[in-house]
mmCIF file of N, CA and C in Angstrom:
data_model
loop_
_atom_site.group_PDB
_atom_site.id
_atom_site.type_symbol
_atom_site.label_atom_id
_atom_site.label_comp_id
_atom_site.label_asym_id
_atom_site.label_seq_id
_atom_site.Cartn_x
_atom_site.Cartn_y
_atom_site.Cartn_z
ATOM 1 N N MET A 17 -20.594 16.810 36.620
ATOM 2 C CA MET A 17 -20.703 16.824 35.217
ATOM 3 C C MET A 17 -22.214 16.466 34.891
ATOM 4 N N SER A 18 -22.863 17.452 34.263
ATOM 5 C CA SER A 18 -24.285 17.311 34.016
ATOM 6 C C SER A 18 -24.509 16.732 32.533
ATOM 7 N N ASN A 19 -25.452 15.817 32.450
ATOM 8 C CA ASN A 19 -25.710 15.202 31.154
ATOM 9 C C ASN A 19 -27.222 15.428 30.898
ATOM 10 N N ILE A 20 -27.559 16.401 30.016
ATOM 11 C CA ILE A 20 -28.924 16.771 29.665
ATOM 12 C C ILE A 20 -29.312 16.072 28.402
ATOM 13 N N TRP A 21 -30.500 15.464 28.402
ATOM 14 C CA TRP A 21 -31.011 14.918 27.108
ATOM 15 C C TRP A 21 -32.047 15.891 26.569
ATOM 16 N N VAL A 22 -32.050 16.052 25.308
ATOM 17 C CA VAL A 22 -32.960 16.909 24.572
ATOM 18 C C VAL A 22 -33.751 16.051 23.614
ATOM 19 N N LEU A 23 -35.064 16.046 23.790
ATOM 20 C CA LEU A 23 -35.982 15.366 22.874
ATOM 21 C C LEU A 23 -36.650 16.418 21.912
ATOM 22 N N ILE A 24 -36.432 16.149 20.657
ATOM 23 C CA ILE A 24 -37.047 16.979 19.639
ATOM 24 C C ILE A 24 -38.037 16.074 18.907
ATOM 25 N N ALA A 25 -39.351 16.434 18.967
ATOM 26 C CA ALA A 25 -40.354 15.496 18.398
ATOM 27 C C ALA A 25 -41.522 16.113 17.847
ATOM 28 N N ASN A 26 -42.118 15.448 16.801
ATOM 29 C CA ASN A 26 -43.451 15.687 16.345
ATOM 30 C C ASN A 26 -44.102 14.327 16.108
ATOM 31 N N GLU A 27 -45.235 14.286 15.457
ATOM 32 C CA GLU A 27 -45.917 12.996 15.305
ATOM 33 C C GLU A 27 -45.197 12.014 14.411
ATOM 34 N N ARG A 28 -44.301 12.509 13.623
ATOM 35 C CA ARG A 28 -43.603 11.627 12.643
ATOM 36 C C ARG A 28 -42.110 11.303 12.926
ATOM 37 N N ASN A 29 -41.425 12.243 13.505
ATOM 38 C CA ASN A 29 -39.966 12.079 13.698
ATOM 39 C C ASN A 29 -39.572 12.531 15.135
ATOM 40 N N ALA A 30 -38.467 11.973 15.538
ATOM 41 C CA ALA A 30 -37.936 12.440 16.790
ATOM 42 C C ALA A 30 -36.416 12.228 16.847
ATOM 43 N N ALA A 31 -35.731 13.047 17.637
ATOM 44 C CA ALA A 31 -34.318 12.847 17.848
ATOM 45 C C ALA A 31 -34.104 13.107 19.323
ATOM 46 N N ILE A 32 -33.206 12.354 19.884
ATOM 47 C CA ILE A 32 -32.785 12.491 21.306
ATOM 48 C C ILE A 32 -31.287 12.805 21.198
ATOM 49 N N CYS A 33 -30.955 13.957 21.751
ATOM 50 C CA CYS A 33 -29.523 14.327 21.773
ATOM 51 C C CYS A 33 -29.111 14.422 23.194
ATOM 52 N N THR A 34 -27.831 14.352 23.448
ATOM 53 C CA THR A 34 -27.255 14.586 24.730
ATOM 54 C C THR A 34 -26.402 15.883 24.712
ATOM 55 N N SER A 35 -26.444 16.570 25.782
ATOM 56 C CA SER A 35 -25.597 17.781 25.847
ATOM 57 C C SER A 35 -24.802 17.665 27.123
ATOM 58 N N ARG A 36 -23.463 17.551 27.018
ATOM 59 C CA ARG A 36 -22.687 17.391 28.181
ATOM 60 C C ARG A 36 -21.481 18.378 28.062
ATOM 61 N N ASN A 37 -21.375 19.229 29.023
ATOM 62 C CA ASN A 37 -20.300 20.153 29.131
ATOM 63 C C ASN A 37 -20.052 20.956 27.782
ATOM 64 N N GLY A 38 -21.156 21.428 27.250
ATOM 65 C CA GLY A 38 -21.126 22.255 26.002
ATOM 66 C C GLY A 38 -20.995 21.486 24.681
ATOM 67 N N THR A 39 -20.998 20.117 24.730
ATOM 68 C CA THR A 39 -20.926 19.329 23.515
ATOM 69 C C THR A 39 -22.185 18.587 23.351
ATOM 70 N N SER A 40 -22.764 18.690 22.153
ATOM 71 C CA SER A 40 -23.946 17.927 21.878
ATOM 72 C C SER A 40 -23.704 16.803 20.877
ATOM 73 N N GLN A 41 -24.455 15.784 21.124
ATOM 74 C CA GLN A 41 -24.274 14.564 20.247
ATOM 75 C C GLN A 41 -25.667 13.823 20.114
ATOM 76 N N LEU A 42 -25.904 13.374 18.901
ATOM 77 C CA LEU A 42 -27.159 12.600 18.665
ATOM 78 C C LEU A 42 -27.008 11.236 19.314
ATOM 79 N N LEU A 43 -28.071 10.901 20.139
ATOM 80 C CA LEU A 43 -28.096 9.590 20.781
ATOM 81 C C LEU A 43 -28.873 8.670 19.953
ATOM 82 N N GLN A 44 -30.041 9.125 19.494
ATOM 83 C CA GLN A 44 -30.987 8.254 18.817
ATOM 84 C C GLN A 44 -31.945 9.075 17.978
ATOM 85 N N SER A 45 -32.236 8.555 16.767
ATOM 86 C CA SER A 45 -33.190 9.127 15.826
ATOM 87 C C SER A 45 -34.350 8.145 15.692
ATOM 88 N N LEU A 46 -35.547 8.521 15.801
ATOM 89 C CA LEU A 46 -36.677 7.625 15.729
ATOM 90 C C LEU A 46 -37.705 8.182 14.739
ATOM 91 N N HIS A 47 -38.395 7.248 14.077
ATOM 92 C CA HIS A 47 -39.425 7.566 13.078
ATOM 93 C C HIS A 47 -40.684 6.792 13.368
ATOM 94 N N ASN A 48 -41.780 7.473 13.217
ATOM 95 C CA ASN A 48 -43.085 6.827 13.439
ATOM 96 C C ASN A 48 -43.531 6.166 12.088
ATOM 97 N N ASP A 49 -43.299 4.902 11.901
ATOM 98 C CA ASP A 49 -43.605 4.186 10.735
ATOM 99 C C ASP A 49 -45.095 4.220 10.429
ATOM 100 N N MET A 50 -45.913 4.165 11.452
ATOM 101 C CA MET A 50 -47.411 4.224 11.290
ATOM 102 C C MET A 50 -47.827 5.477 10.539
ATOM 103 N N ALA A 51 -47.142 6.535 10.808
ATOM 104 C CA ALA A 51 -47.478 7.832 10.255
ATOM 105 C C ALA A 51 -47.222 7.803 8.702
ATOM 106 N N ASP A 52 -46.250 7.012 8.305
ATOM 107 C CA ASP A 52 -45.863 6.892 6.842
ATOM 108 C C ASP A 52 -47.033 6.260 6.113
ATOM 109 N N ARG A 53 -47.810 5.393 6.786
ATOM 110 C CA ARG A 53 -48.919 4.707 6.195
ATOM 111 C C ARG A 53 -50.150 5.520 6.196
ATOM 112 N N GLY A 54 -50.034 6.830 6.479
ATOM 113 C CA GLY A 54 -51.150 7.716 6.540
ATOM 114 C C GLY A 54 -51.949 7.598 7.826
ATOM 115 N N ASN A 55 -51.422 6.997 8.812
ATOM 116 C CA ASN A 55 -52.117 6.847 10.108
ATOM 117 C C ASN A 55 -51.485 7.721 11.135
ATOM 118 N N VAL A 56 -51.914 9.009 11.163
ATOM 119 C CA VAL A 56 -51.416 10.004 12.126
ATOM 120 C C VAL A 56 -52.469 10.236 13.168
ATOM 121 N N ALA A 57 -53.284 9.276 13.421
ATOM 122 C CA ALA A 57 -54.364 9.332 14.383
ATOM 123 C C ALA A 57 -53.814 9.356 15.801
ATOM 124 N N ASP A 58 -54.707 9.618 16.747
ATOM 125 C CA ASP A 58 -54.269 9.669 18.146
ATOM 126 C C ASP A 58 -53.529 8.399 18.558
ATOM 127 N N ARG A 59 -54.001 7.252 18.120
ATOM 128 C CA ARG A 59 -53.398 5.979 18.525
ATOM 129 C C ARG A 59 -51.968 5.901 18.008
ATOM 130 N N SER A 60 -51.729 6.286 16.786
ATOM 131 C CA SER A 60 -50.314 6.315 16.249
ATOM 132 C C SER A 60 -49.473 7.222 17.013
ATOM 133 N N SER A 61 -49.996 8.444 17.317
ATOM 134 C CA SER A 61 -49.150 9.454 18.075
ATOM 135 C C SER A 61 -48.892 8.941 19.464
ATOM 136 N N CYS A 62 -49.919 8.323 20.079
ATOM 137 C CA CYS A 62 -49.751 7.789 21.445
ATOM 138 C C CYS A 62 -48.750 6.680 21.478
ATOM 139 N N LEU A 63 -48.736 5.826 20.543
ATOM 140 C CA LEU A 63 -47.774 4.719 20.512
ATOM 141 C C LEU A 63 -46.328 5.309 20.268
ATOM 142 N N PHE A 64 -46.209 6.289 19.496
ATOM 143 C CA PHE A 64 -44.931 6.882 19.236
ATOM 144 C C PHE A 64 -44.476 7.621 20.491
ATOM 145 N N ALA A 65 -45.396 8.328 21.183
ATOM 146 C CA ALA A 65 -44.990 9.022 22.418
ATOM 147 C C ALA A 65 -44.575 7.961 23.468
ATOM 148 N N CYS A 66 -45.231 6.806 23.542
ATOM 149 C CA CYS A 66 -44.821 5.749 24.464
ATOM 150 C C CYS A 66 -43.434 5.271 24.154
ATOM 151 N N GLU A 67 -43.151 5.118 22.833
ATOM 152 C CA GLU A 67 -41.773 4.660 22.468
ATOM 153 C C GLU A 67 -40.703 5.746 22.890
ATOM 154 N N LEU A 68 -41.021 7.034 22.677
ATOM 155 C CA LEU A 68 -40.050 8.075 23.057
ATOM 156 C C LEU A 68 -39.849 8.089 24.575
ATOM 157 N N VAL A 69 -40.935 8.045 25.303
ATOM 158 C CA VAL A 69 -40.858 8.134 26.788
ATOM 159 C C VAL A 69 -40.143 6.880 27.329
ATOM 160 N N SER A 70 -40.282 5.771 26.651
ATOM 161 C CA SER A 70 -39.551 4.533 27.083
ATOM 162 C C SER A 70 -38.068 4.757 26.992
ATOM 163 N N VAL A 71 -37.577 5.405 25.886
ATOM 164 C CA VAL A 71 -36.173 5.690 25.819
ATOM 165 C C VAL A 71 -35.712 6.695 26.943
ATOM 166 N N LEU A 72 -36.508 7.657 27.186
ATOM 167 C CA LEU A 72 -36.130 8.640 28.226
ATOM 168 C C LEU A 72 -36.171 7.949 29.595
ATOM 169 N N SER A 73 -37.122 7.048 29.843
ATOM 170 C CA SER A 73 -37.249 6.310 31.081
ATOM 171 C C SER A 73 -36.079 5.406 31.329
ATOM 172 N N ARG A 74 -35.612 4.765 30.253
ATOM 173 C CA ARG A 74 -34.456 3.844 30.337
ATOM 174 C C ARG A 74 -33.221 4.640 30.692
ATOM 175 N N GLY A 75 -33.068 5.857 30.120
ATOM 176 C CA GLY A 75 -31.924 6.745 30.433
ATOM 177 C C GLY A 75 -31.963 7.238 31.862
ATOM 178 N N ALA A 76 -33.122 7.536 32.354
ATOM 179 C CA ALA A 76 -33.334 7.885 33.716
ATOM 180 C C ALA A 76 -33.020 6.764 34.705
ATOM 181 N N ARG A 77 -33.552 5.612 34.357
ATOM 182 C CA ARG A 77 -33.383 4.499 35.248
ATOM 183 C C ARG A 77 -31.891 4.097 35.369
ATOM 184 N N LEU A 78 -31.149 4.199 34.219
ATOM 185 C CA LEU A 78 -29.764 3.773 34.180
ATOM 186 C C LEU A 78 -28.810 4.872 34.692
ATOM 187 N N GLY A 79 -29.408 6.142 34.980
ATOM 188 C CA GLY A 79 -28.609 7.209 35.405
ATOM 189 C C GLY A 79 -27.787 7.869 34.276
ATOM 190 N N ASP A 80 -28.235 7.658 32.997
ATOM 191 C CA ASP A 80 -27.496 8.193 31.917
ATOM 192 C C ASP A 80 -27.853 9.598 31.658
ATOM 193 N N CYS A 81 -28.901 10.141 32.271
ATOM 194 C CA CYS A 81 -29.291 11.576 32.073
ATOM 195 C C CYS A 81 -29.633 12.163 33.363
ATOM 196 N N ASP A 82 -29.241 13.456 33.561
ATOM 197 C CA ASP A 82 -29.502 14.174 34.774
ATOM 198 C C ASP A 82 -30.650 15.177 34.606
ATOM 199 N N GLY A 83 -31.123 15.364 33.309
ATOM 200 C CA GLY A 83 -32.218 16.227 33.028
ATOM 201 C C GLY A 83 -32.724 16.056 31.631
ATOM 202 N N VAL A 84 -33.979 16.452 31.405
ATOM 203 C CA VAL A 84 -34.601 16.330 30.113
ATOM 204 C C VAL A 84 -35.221 17.659 29.643
ATOM 205 N N ILE A 85 -34.989 18.012 28.419
ATOM 206 C CA ILE A 85 -35.605 19.144 27.770
ATOM 207 C C ILE A 85 -36.394 18.628 26.609
ATOM 208 N N ILE A 86 -37.675 19.059 26.466
ATOM 209 C CA ILE A 86 -38.507 18.580 25.377
ATOM 210 C C ILE A 86 -38.844 19.744 24.459
ATOM 211 N N LEU A 87 -38.611 19.566 23.188
ATOM 212 C CA LEU A 87 -38.959 20.507 22.134
ATOM 213 C C LEU A 87 -39.960 19.743 21.221
ATOM 214 N N ALA A 88 -41.276 20.156 21.264
ATOM 215 C CA ALA A 88 -42.287 19.440 20.526
ATOM 216 C C ALA A 88 -43.455 20.350 20.152
ATOM 217 N N ASN A 89 -44.243 19.926 19.216
ATOM 218 C CA ASN A 89 -45.471 20.705 18.919
ATOM 219 C C ASN A 89 -46.472 20.364 20.070
ATOM 220 N N ALA A 90 -47.542 21.137 20.175
ATOM 221 C CA ALA A 90 -48.442 21.020 21.269
ATOM 222 C C ALA A 90 -49.075 19.644 21.369
ATOM 223 N N GLU A 91 -49.478 19.051 20.179
ATOM 224 C CA GLU A 91 -50.090 17.734 20.205
ATOM 225 C C GLU A 91 -49.141 16.622 20.759
ATOM 226 N N MET A 92 -47.904 16.715 20.267
ATOM 227 C CA MET A 92 -46.989 15.659 20.783
ATOM 228 C C MET A 92 -46.577 15.932 22.206
ATOM 229 N N ARG A 93 -46.451 17.166 22.636
ATOM 230 C CA ARG A 93 -46.190 17.452 24.089
ATOM 231 C C ARG A 93 -47.284 16.874 24.915
ATOM 232 N N ASP A 94 -48.539 17.056 24.519
ATOM 233 C CA ASP A 94 -49.671 16.513 25.312
ATOM 234 C C ASP A 94 -49.583 15.003 25.354
ATOM 235 N N GLN A 95 -49.303 14.389 24.271
ATOM 236 C CA GLN A 95 -49.167 12.903 24.183
ATOM 237 C C GLN A 95 -48.095 12.404 25.141
ATOM 238 N N LEU A 96 -46.926 13.122 25.171
ATOM 239 C CA LEU A 96 -45.846 12.774 26.024
ATOM 240 C C LEU A 96 -46.213 12.875 27.453
ATOM 241 N N ARG A 97 -46.891 14.009 27.805
ATOM 242 C CA ARG A 97 -47.296 14.223 29.170
ATOM 243 C C ARG A 97 -48.263 13.063 29.632
ATOM 244 N N GLN A 98 -49.073 12.625 28.785
ATOM 245 C CA GLN A 98 -50.075 11.589 29.214
ATOM 246 C C GLN A 98 -49.414 10.195 29.538
ATOM 247 N N VAL A 99 -48.257 9.941 28.950
ATOM 248 C CA VAL A 99 -47.588 8.651 29.137
ATOM 249 C C VAL A 99 -46.313 8.765 29.957
ATOM 250 N N MET A 100 -45.958 9.978 30.362
ATOM 251 C CA MET A 100 -44.670 10.163 31.076
ATOM 252 C C MET A 100 -44.700 9.690 32.503
ATOM 253 N N PRO A 101 -43.797 8.774 32.873
ATOM 254 C CA PRO A 101 -43.739 8.271 34.281
ATOM 255 C C PRO A 101 -43.026 9.340 35.149
ATOM 256 N N LEU A 102 -43.242 9.160 36.409
ATOM 257 C CA LEU A 102 -42.665 10.144 37.381
ATOM 258 C C LEU A 102 -41.129 10.228 37.260
ATOM 259 N N SER A 103 -40.493 9.120 36.973
ATOM 260 C CA SER A 103 -39.009 9.127 36.868
ATOM 261 C C SER A 103 -38.490 10.084 35.812
ATOM 262 N N VAL A 104 -39.277 10.262 34.729
ATOM 263 C CA VAL A 104 -38.908 11.168 33.698
ATOM 264 C C VAL A 104 -39.408 12.549 34.039
ATOM 265 N N SER A 105 -40.595 12.731 34.537
ATOM 266 C CA SER A 105 -41.112 14.040 34.778
ATOM 267 C C SER A 105 -40.303 14.763 35.892
ATOM 268 N N ARG A 106 -39.682 14.018 36.829
ATOM 269 C CA ARG A 106 -38.821 14.631 37.800
ATOM 270 C C ARG A 106 -37.584 15.198 37.214
ATOM 271 N N LEU A 107 -37.129 14.699 36.059
ATOM 272 C CA LEU A 107 -35.968 15.255 35.405
ATOM 273 C C LEU A 107 -36.241 16.330 34.406
ATOM 274 N N LEU A 108 -37.481 16.647 34.183
ATOM 275 C CA LEU A 108 -37.945 17.626 33.214
ATOM 276 C C LEU A 108 -37.428 19.007 33.602
ATOM 277 N N ILE A 109 -36.601 19.624 32.785
ATOM 278 C CA ILE A 109 -36.032 20.910 32.983
ATOM 279 C C ILE A 109 -36.877 21.951 32.266
ATOM 280 N N ALA A 110 -37.263 21.665 30.968
ATOM 281 C CA ALA A 110 -38.026 22.630 30.232
ATOM 282 C C ALA A 110 -38.837 21.900 29.069
ATOM 283 N N GLU A 111 -39.932 22.566 28.745
ATOM 284 C CA GLU A 111 -40.743 22.128 27.639
ATOM 285 C C GLU A 111 -40.858 23.339 26.662
ATOM 286 N N ILE A 112 -40.384 23.186 25.468
ATOM 287 C CA ILE A 112 -40.492 24.232 24.482
ATOM 288 C C ILE A 112 -41.531 23.772 23.436
ATOM 289 N N VAL A 113 -42.562 24.578 23.271
ATOM 290 C CA VAL A 113 -43.629 24.163 22.387
ATOM 291 C C VAL A 113 -43.441 24.917 21.041
ATOM 292 N N GLU A 114 -43.545 24.206 19.934
ATOM 293 C CA GLU A 114 -43.502 24.803 18.639
ATOM 294 C C GLU A 114 -44.535 25.941 18.467
ATOM 295 N N THR A 115 -44.073 27.054 17.920
ATOM 296 C CA THR A 115 -44.965 28.142 17.728
ATOM 297 C C THR A 115 -44.986 28.611 16.347
ATOM 298 N N THR A 116 -46.055 29.241 15.908
ATOM 299 C CA THR A 116 -46.024 29.846 14.610
ATOM 300 C C THR A 116 -46.291 31.390 14.821
ATOM 301 N N CYS A 117 -45.778 32.168 13.982
ATOM 302 C CA CYS A 117 -45.901 33.600 14.129
ATOM 303 C C CYS A 117 -46.420 34.218 12.830
ATOM 304 N N PRO A 118 -47.473 35.028 12.956
ATOM 305 C CA PRO A 118 -48.059 35.581 11.692
ATOM 306 C C PRO A 118 -47.113 36.618 11.045
ATOM 307 N N ASN A 119 -46.165 37.099 11.732
ATOM 308 C CA ASN A 119 -45.162 38.061 11.205
ATOM 309 C C ASN A 119 -44.037 37.285 10.537
ATOM 310 N N PRO A 120 -43.849 37.329 9.178
ATOM 311 C CA PRO A 120 -42.849 36.504 8.549
ATOM 312 C C PRO A 120 -41.412 36.937 8.879
ATOM 313 N N ARG A 121 -41.261 38.153 9.471
ATOM 314 C CA ARG A 121 -39.907 38.616 9.834
ATOM 315 C C ARG A 121 -39.466 38.054 11.156
ATOM 316 N N VAL A 122 -40.336 37.450 11.892
ATOM 317 C CA VAL A 122 -40.054 36.845 13.206
ATOM 318 C C VAL A 122 -39.959 35.339 12.994
ATOM 319 N N PRO A 123 -38.802 34.770 13.301
ATOM 320 C CA PRO A 123 -38.658 33.272 13.061
ATOM 321 C C PRO A 123 -39.509 32.558 14.011
ATOM 322 N N SER A 124 -39.973 31.388 13.647
ATOM 323 C CA SER A 124 -40.785 30.532 14.448
ATOM 324 C C SER A 124 -40.007 29.203 14.604
ATOM 325 N N ASN A 125 -40.387 28.428 15.580
ATOM 326 C CA ASN A 125 -39.825 27.091 15.772
ATOM 327 C C ASN A 125 -40.269 26.194 14.593
ATOM 328 N N ASP A 126 -39.358 25.394 14.139
ATOM 329 C CA ASP A 126 -39.743 24.467 13.062
ATOM 330 C C ASP A 126 -39.204 23.130 13.445
ATOM 331 N N ILE A 127 -40.090 22.290 13.963
ATOM 332 C CA ILE A 127 -39.684 20.960 14.548
ATOM 333 C C ILE A 127 -38.991 20.174 13.449
ATOM 334 N N ASP A 128 -39.497 20.036 12.235
ATOM 335 C CA ASP A 128 -38.796 19.231 11.262
ATOM 336 C C ASP A 128 -37.374 19.714 11.019
ATOM 337 N N SER A 129 -37.194 20.944 10.943
ATOM 338 C CA SER A 129 -35.784 21.539 10.742
ATOM 339 C C SER A 129 -34.932 21.173 11.914
ATOM 340 N N ALA A 130 -35.444 21.290 13.120
ATOM 341 C CA ALA A 130 -34.690 20.993 14.303
ATOM 342 C C ALA A 130 -34.307 19.495 14.374
ATOM 343 N N ILE A 131 -35.225 18.691 13.899
ATOM 344 C CA ILE A 131 -34.909 17.256 13.891
ATOM 345 C C ILE A 131 -33.800 16.912 12.930
ATOM 346 N N GLU A 132 -33.636 17.674 11.869
ATOM 347 C CA GLU A 132 -32.595 17.487 10.875
ATOM 348 C C GLU A 132 -31.253 17.962 11.428
ATOM 349 N N MET A 133 -31.240 18.926 12.332
ATOM 350 C CA MET A 133 -30.056 19.542 12.870
ATOM 351 C C MET A 133 -29.050 18.603 13.425
ATOM 352 N N PRO A 134 -29.441 17.564 14.244
ATOM 353 C CA PRO A 134 -28.456 16.690 14.781
ATOM 354 C C PRO A 134 -27.620 15.940 13.696
ATOM 355 N N LYS A 135 -28.129 15.825 12.526
ATOM 356 C CA LYS A 135 -27.431 15.086 11.408
ATOM 357 C C LYS A 135 -26.166 15.861 11.048
ATOM 358 N N TRP A 136 -26.008 17.160 11.485
ATOM 359 C CA TRP A 136 -24.875 17.916 11.170
ATOM 360 C C TRP A 136 -23.659 17.473 11.951
ATOM 361 N N GLY A 137 -23.901 16.748 13.008
ATOM 362 C CA GLY A 137 -22.839 16.275 13.828
ATOM 363 C C GLY A 137 -22.697 16.977 15.151
ATOM 364 N N MET A 138 -21.574 16.919 15.762
ATOM 365 C CA MET A 138 -21.319 17.458 17.130
ATOM 366 C C MET A 138 -21.116 19.026 16.953
ATOM 367 N N ALA A 139 -21.633 19.666 17.976
ATOM 368 C CA ALA A 139 -21.473 21.084 18.058
ATOM 369 C C ALA A 139 -20.711 21.470 19.379
ATOM 370 N N ARG A 140 -19.874 22.425 19.237
ATOM 371 C CA ARG A 140 -19.094 22.917 20.452
ATOM 372 C C ARG A 140 -19.308 24.319 20.706
#
């Protein structure tokens, strides 16, 4: 039975969901309080990335997750990579980077919308 954790994150918000046997569930929702005060500088993003990786690391250490998928914009992905310990990077299955597309008919990833998605509840 595989238990995959999905981290959806940008500099302001993050959600960690678990996906087990086709069922998804929100584990934790996190918010970067420093970003609310207008401080979205590298230090704020780095501290938030450390907080997110700490949650993933705890899950890896306790054996709660068998794999990790990250959906983030390029800046947050880079911050996560800088602070990610080996215990988490070994579990990394995929990294999906937010993209924008100049053609309005082609959908693009929208991190903020994806973060809202887990609030809808469980999906089957």
